[in-house]
Coordinates of C-alpha atoms in Angstrom, one line a residue:
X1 CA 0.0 -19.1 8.9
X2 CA -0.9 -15.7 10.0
X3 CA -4.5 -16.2 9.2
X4 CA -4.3 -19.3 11.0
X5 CA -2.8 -17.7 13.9
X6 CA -5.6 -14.8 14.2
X7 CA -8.2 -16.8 13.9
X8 CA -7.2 -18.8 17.1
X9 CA -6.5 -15.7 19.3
X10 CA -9.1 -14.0 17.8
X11 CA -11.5 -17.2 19.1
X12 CA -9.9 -17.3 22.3
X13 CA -10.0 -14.1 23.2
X14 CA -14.0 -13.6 22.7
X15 CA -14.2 -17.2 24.3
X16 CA -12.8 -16.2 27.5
X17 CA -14.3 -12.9 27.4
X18 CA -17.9 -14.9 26.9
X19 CA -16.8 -17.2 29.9
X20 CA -15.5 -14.8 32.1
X21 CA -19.0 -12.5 31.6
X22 CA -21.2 -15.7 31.7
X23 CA -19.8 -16.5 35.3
X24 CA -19.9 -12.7 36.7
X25 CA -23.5 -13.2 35.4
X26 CA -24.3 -16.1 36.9
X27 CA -22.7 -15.4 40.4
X28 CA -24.8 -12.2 40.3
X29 CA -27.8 -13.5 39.7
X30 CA -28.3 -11.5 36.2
X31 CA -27.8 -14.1 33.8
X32 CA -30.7 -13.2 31.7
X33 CA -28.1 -9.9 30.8
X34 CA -26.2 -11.3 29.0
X35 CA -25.7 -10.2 25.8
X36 CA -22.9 -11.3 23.4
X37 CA -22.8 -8.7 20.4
X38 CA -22.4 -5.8 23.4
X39 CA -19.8 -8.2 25.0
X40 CA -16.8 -5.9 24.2
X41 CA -19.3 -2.5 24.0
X42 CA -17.8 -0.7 26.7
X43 CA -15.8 2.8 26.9
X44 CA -14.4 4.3 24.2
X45 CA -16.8 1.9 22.3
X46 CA -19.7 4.2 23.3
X47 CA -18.0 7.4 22.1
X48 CA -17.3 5.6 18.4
X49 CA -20.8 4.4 18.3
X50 CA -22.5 7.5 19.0
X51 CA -20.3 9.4 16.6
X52 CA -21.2 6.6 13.7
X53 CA -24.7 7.1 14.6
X54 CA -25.1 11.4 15.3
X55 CA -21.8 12.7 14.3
X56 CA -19.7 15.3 15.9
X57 CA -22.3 18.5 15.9
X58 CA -26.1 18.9 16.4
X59 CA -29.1 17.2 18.4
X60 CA -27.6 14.0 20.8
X61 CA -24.1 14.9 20.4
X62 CA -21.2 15.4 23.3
X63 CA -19.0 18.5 23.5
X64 CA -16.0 15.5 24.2
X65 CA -16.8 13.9 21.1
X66 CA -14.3 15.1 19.4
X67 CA -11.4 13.6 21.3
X68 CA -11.8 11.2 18.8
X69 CA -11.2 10.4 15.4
X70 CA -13.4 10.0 12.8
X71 CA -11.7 7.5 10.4
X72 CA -12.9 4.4 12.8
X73 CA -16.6 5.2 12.9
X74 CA -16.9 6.6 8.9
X75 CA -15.1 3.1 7.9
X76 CA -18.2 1.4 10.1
X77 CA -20.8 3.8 8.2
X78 CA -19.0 3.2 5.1
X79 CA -19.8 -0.6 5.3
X80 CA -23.4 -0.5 6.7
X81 CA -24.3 1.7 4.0
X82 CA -22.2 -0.9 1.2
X83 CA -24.4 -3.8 2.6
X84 CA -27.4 -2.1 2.2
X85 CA -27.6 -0.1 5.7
X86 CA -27.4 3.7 4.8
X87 CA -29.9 5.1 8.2
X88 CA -28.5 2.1 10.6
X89 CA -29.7 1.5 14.1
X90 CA -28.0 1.0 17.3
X91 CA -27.2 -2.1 17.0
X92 CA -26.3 -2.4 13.5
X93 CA -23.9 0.4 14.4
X94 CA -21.9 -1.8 17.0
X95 CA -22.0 -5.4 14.8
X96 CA -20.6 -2.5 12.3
X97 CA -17.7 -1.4 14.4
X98 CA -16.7 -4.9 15.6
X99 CA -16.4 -6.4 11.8
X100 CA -14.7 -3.1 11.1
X101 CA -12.3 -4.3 13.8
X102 CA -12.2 -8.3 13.1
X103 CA -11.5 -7.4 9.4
X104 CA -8.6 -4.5 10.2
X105 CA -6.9 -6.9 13.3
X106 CA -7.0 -9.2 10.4
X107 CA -5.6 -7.6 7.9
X108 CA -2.8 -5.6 10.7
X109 CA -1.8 -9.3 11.3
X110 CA -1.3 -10.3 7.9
X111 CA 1.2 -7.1 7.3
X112 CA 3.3 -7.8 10.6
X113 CA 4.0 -11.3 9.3
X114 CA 4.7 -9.8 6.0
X115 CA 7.1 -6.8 7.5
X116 CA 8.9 -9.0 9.9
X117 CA 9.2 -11.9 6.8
X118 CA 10.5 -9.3 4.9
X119 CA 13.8 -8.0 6.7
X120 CA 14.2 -11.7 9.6
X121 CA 12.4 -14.8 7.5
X122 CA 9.7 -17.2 8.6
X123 CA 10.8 -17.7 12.0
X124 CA 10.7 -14.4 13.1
X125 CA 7.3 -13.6 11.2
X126 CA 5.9 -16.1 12.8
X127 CA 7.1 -15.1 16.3
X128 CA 5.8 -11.2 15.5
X129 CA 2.6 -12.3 14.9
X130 CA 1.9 -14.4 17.7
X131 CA 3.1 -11.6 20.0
X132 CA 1.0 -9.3 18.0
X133 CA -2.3 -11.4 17.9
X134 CA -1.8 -12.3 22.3
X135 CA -0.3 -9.3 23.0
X136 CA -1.3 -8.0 26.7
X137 CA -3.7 -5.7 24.9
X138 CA -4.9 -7.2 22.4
X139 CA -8.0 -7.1 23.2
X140 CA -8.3 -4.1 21.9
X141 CA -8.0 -5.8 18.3
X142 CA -11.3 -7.3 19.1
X143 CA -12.7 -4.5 21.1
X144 CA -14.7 -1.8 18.8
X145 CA -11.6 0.1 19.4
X146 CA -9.6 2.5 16.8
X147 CA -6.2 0.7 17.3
X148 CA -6.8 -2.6 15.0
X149 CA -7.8 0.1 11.7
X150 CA -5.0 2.4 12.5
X151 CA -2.4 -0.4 13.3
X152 CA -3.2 -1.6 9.6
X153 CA -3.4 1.5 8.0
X154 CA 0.3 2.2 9.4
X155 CA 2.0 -1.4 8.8
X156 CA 0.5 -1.0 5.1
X157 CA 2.2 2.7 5.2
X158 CA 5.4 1.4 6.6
X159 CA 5.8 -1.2 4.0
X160 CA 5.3 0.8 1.0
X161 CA 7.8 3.8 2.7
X162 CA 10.4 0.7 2.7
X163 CA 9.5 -0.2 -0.8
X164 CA 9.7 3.1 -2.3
X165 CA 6.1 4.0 -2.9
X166 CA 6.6 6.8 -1.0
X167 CA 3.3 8.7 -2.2
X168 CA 0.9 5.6 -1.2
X169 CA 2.8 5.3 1.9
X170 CA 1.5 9.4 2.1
X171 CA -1.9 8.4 1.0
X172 CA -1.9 5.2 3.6
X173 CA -0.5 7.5 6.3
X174 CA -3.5 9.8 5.9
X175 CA -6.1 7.3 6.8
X176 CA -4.2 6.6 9.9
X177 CA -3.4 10.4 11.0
X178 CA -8.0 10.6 10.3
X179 CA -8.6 7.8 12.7
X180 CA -5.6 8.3 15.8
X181 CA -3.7 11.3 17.1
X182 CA -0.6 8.4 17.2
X183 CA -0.8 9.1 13.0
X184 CA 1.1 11.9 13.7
X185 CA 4.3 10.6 15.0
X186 CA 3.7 7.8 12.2
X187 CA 3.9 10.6 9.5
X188 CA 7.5 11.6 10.7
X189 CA 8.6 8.1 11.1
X190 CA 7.4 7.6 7.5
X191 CA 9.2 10.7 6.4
X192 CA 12.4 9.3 8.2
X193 CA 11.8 5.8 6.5
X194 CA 11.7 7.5 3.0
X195 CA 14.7 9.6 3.4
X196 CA 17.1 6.8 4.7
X197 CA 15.9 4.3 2.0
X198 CA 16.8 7.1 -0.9
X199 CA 19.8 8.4 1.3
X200 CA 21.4 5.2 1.3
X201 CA 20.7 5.2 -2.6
X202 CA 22.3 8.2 -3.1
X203 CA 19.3 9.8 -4.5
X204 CA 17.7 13.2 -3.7
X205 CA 15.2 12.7 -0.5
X206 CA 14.1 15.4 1.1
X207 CA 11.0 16.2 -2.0
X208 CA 9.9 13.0 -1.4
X209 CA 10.3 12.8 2.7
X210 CA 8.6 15.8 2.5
X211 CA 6.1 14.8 0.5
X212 CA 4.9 11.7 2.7
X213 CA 4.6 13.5 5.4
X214 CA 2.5 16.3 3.7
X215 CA 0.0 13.8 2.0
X216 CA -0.3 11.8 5.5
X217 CA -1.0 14.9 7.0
X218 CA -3.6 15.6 4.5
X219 CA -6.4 13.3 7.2
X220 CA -5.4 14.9 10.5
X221 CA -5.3 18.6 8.8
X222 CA -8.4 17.7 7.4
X223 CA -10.1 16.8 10.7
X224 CA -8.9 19.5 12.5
X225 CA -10.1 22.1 10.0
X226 CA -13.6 20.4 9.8
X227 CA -14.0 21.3 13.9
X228 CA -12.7 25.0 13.2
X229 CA -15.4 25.0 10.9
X230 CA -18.0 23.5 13.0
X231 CA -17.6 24.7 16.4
X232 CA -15.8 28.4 15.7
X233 CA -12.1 26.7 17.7
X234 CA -9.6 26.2 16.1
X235 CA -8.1 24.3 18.7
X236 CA -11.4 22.0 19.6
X237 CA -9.8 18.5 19.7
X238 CA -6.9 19.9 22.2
X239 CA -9.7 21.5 24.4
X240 CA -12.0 18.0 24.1
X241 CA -8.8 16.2 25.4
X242 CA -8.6 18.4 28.1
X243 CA -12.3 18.5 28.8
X244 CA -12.8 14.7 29.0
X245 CA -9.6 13.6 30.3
X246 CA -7.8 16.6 31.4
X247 CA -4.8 16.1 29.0
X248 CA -2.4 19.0 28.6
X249 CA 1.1 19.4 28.0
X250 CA 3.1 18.8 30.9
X251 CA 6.7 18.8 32.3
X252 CA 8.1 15.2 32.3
X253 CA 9.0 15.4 36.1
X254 CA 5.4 16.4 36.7
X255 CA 4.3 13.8 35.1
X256 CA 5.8 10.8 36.3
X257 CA 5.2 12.0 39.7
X258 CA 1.3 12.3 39.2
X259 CA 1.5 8.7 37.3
X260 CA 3.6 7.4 40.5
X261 CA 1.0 8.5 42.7
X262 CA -2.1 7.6 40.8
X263 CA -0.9 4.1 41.4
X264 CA -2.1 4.8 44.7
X265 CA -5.4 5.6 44.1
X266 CA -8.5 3.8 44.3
X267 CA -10.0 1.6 42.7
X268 CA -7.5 -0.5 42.4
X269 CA -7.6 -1.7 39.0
X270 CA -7.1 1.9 38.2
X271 CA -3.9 1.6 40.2
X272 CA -2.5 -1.5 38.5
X273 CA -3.5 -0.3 35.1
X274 CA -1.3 3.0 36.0
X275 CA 1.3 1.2 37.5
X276 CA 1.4 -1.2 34.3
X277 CA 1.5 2.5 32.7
X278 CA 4.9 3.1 34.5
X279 CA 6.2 -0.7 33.5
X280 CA 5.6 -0.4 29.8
X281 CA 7.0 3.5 29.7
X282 CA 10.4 2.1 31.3
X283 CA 9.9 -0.9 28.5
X284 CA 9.5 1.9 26.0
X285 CA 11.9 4.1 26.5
X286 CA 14.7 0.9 26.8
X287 CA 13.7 0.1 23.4
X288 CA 13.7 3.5 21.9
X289 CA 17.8 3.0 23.3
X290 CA 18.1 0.2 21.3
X291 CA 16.9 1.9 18.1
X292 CA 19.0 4.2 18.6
X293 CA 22.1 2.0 18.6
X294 CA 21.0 -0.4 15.6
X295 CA 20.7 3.4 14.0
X296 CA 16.6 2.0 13.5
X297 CA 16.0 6.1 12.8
X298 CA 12.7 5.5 11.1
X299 CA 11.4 2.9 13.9
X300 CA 13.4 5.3 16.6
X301 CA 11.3 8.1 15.3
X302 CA 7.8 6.7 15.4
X303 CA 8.5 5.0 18.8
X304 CA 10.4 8.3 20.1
X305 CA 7.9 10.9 19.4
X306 CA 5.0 8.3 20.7
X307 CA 6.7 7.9 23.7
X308 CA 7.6 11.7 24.4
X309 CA 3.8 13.0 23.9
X310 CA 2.5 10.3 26.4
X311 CA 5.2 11.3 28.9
X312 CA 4.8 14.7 28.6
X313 CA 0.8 14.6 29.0
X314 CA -0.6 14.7 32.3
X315 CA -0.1 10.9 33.2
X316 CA 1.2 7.9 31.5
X317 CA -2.4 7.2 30.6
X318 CA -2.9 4.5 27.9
X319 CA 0.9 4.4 27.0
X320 CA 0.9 0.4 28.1
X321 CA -2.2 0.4 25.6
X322 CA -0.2 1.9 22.7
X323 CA 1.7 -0.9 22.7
X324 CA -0.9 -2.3 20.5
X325 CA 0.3 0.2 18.0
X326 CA 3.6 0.5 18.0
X327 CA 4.5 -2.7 15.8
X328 CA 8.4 -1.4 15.8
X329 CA 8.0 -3.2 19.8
X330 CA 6.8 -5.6 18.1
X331 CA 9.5 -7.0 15.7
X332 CA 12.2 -5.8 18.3
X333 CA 11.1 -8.6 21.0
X334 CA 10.6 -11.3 18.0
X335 CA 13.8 -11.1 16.6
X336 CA 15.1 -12.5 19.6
X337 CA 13.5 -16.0 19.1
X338 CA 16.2 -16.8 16.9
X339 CA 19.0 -15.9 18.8
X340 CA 19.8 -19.0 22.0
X341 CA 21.2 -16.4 24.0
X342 CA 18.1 -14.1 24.2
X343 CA 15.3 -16.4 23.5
X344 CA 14.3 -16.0 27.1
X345 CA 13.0 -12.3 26.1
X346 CA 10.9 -13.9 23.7
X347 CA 9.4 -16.6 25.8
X348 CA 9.4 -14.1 28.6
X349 CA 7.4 -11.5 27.3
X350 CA 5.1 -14.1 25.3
X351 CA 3.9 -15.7 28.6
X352 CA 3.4 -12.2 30.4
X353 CA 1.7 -10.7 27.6
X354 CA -0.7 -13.3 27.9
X355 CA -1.4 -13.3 31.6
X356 CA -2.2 -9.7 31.2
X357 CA -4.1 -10.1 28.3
X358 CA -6.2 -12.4 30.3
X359 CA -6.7 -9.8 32.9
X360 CA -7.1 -7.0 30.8
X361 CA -10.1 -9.0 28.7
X362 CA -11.7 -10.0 31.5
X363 CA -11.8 -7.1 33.2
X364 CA -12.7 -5.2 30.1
X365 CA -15.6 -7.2 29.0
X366 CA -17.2 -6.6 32.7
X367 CA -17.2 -2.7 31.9
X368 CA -13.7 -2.3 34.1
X369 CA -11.4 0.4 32.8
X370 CA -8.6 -1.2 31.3
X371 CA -5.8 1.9 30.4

């Protein structure tokens, strides 16, 4: 079922993307342009291609390079060089990155039907992965984005944390903490995860909480250290993020305030992907609530800390886009399909999710920012 299921969202997303391009074409008068393994090539795309392709330091590279991970693009170089690609081209380098993604969005969809299975049955898993696979961003699942390998790094963390295996849960968690920032709030909701399970066991927990969150550090750590070495600063990723995309730590207030009046600003897709920013925040934070009072600590932890970085930075930018990532959202909204009385949040947020997702993949495929 969950094969089945990403298999026809995965289809229908690159079919309406193909469509939607095909007719800007067209219209244009530049149909000749089109080009369908470059279809979803745009944005952050660039940045991981150039880094599979020159790295973070030396002759062609970017001083913002590295904003970004490098557990996405080493994964691409990885299996170019297993297939018989070791010195890849261009274009080699983005068929890379997009199997990279298939296979990961694949695999991230498998795990949410096995997680939700796992604690709410067939109904429920069924429901999560729909919701996961047509999400309103999910085209960033078939995008050469980070999300779909992170997303599956962290479900296959969170499943061996519930299962006891806390150190392959560390060594999962560290893949995911090399290829996003978000590992980092993963990490502590992993640590959180271990120690309830063992708490409630009445075993010792804080060795092996602790111990999680040490080995799933091990990849961000590592990271980090390698750009001390490289460019002399020990703090290069925080100053690329402010470089590029002027991200610092910020009062809350301040924030919201700047998002609210960024919705405001031209162009307008801009504005509506901002003021979707302020809709998913409020979304956010009223599930964090929820957590909270199902005493959810490990999912409340993950989704907490997530939540409090984004809204502390200097916008809201990309927190409707974490969504992709945050599977805890995920389960929350499904569990309601089997319940009469709040099946509407289901069917509700299903049918949104997919109005945006056609927006978002349309206008993402025609080189629009999309959050």
């Amino acid at each position: 079922m969950p094969v089945t299921l990403w298999t026809v969202a995965h289809a229908a997303i690159v079919g309406w993307a193909l469509v939607v391009r095909a007719v800007v074409l067209v219209v244009s008068g530049h149909a000749a342009a089109m080009s369908p393994a470059a279809l979803f090539y745009h944005w952050d795309s660039v940045y991981f291609g150039s880094i599979a392709l020159h790295g973070y330091v030396g002759p062609g590279t970017g001083p913002t390079w590295s904003a970004f991970f490098p557990g996405y693009p080493a994964a691409a170089r990885v299996a170019l060089a297993a297939v018989g690609f070791p010195h890849p081209d261009h274009q080699q380098v983005v068929i890379a990155l997009e199997a990279v993604a298939a296979i990961a969005s694949l695999a991230a969809s498998l795990l949410v039907w096995r997680l939700a299975h796992r604690h709410y049955g067939d109904r429920v898993a069924v429901a999560a992965t729909v919701l996961f696979v047509l999400g309103p961003y999910a085209v960033f699942l078939v995008a050469p984005y980070s999300e779909a390998l992170f997303v599956a790094f962290a479900l296959g963390a969170w499943l061996c944390a519930e299962r006891g295996r806390w150190w392959e849960a560390g060594a999962l968690a560290a893949c995911a903490s090399a290829t996003r920032i978000d590992g980092v709030f993963l990490i502590a909701g992993l640590a959180v995860a271990v120690a309830v399970r063992l708490h409630s066991r009445g075993e010792p927990f804080l060795m092996k909480a602790f111990g999680t969150a040490a080995i799933g550090s091990a990849g961000i750590l590592g990271y980090w250290a390698a750009l001390w070495a490289w460019t002399g600063n020990p703090t290069a990723w925080f100053t690329a993020q402010h470089t590029g995309w002027h991200r610092a730590l910020t009062w809350p207030w301040i924030t919201l305030r700047d998002t609210v009046e960024s919705v405001f600003v031209p162009p307008w897709p801009h504005g509506l992907q901002n003021a979707l920013d302020l809709v998913f925040a409020a979304l956010i934070v009223t599930a964090l609530v929820v957590f909270l009072r199902r005493r959810q600590w490990a999912a409340a932890t993950y989704v907490g800390l997530t939540a409090l970085a984004m809204m502390t930075s200097t916008t809201y930018l990309s927190i409707a886009r974490s969504t992709v990532v945050l599977f805890p959202l995920t389960l929350l909204v499904a569990t309601t399909v089997g319940d009469d009385r709040r099946r509407w949040i289901f069917r509700t947020v299903l049918a949104a999710g997919l109005v945006l997702l056609a927006l978002n993949t349309a206008l993402f495929v025609n080189a629009v920012w999309v959050d």
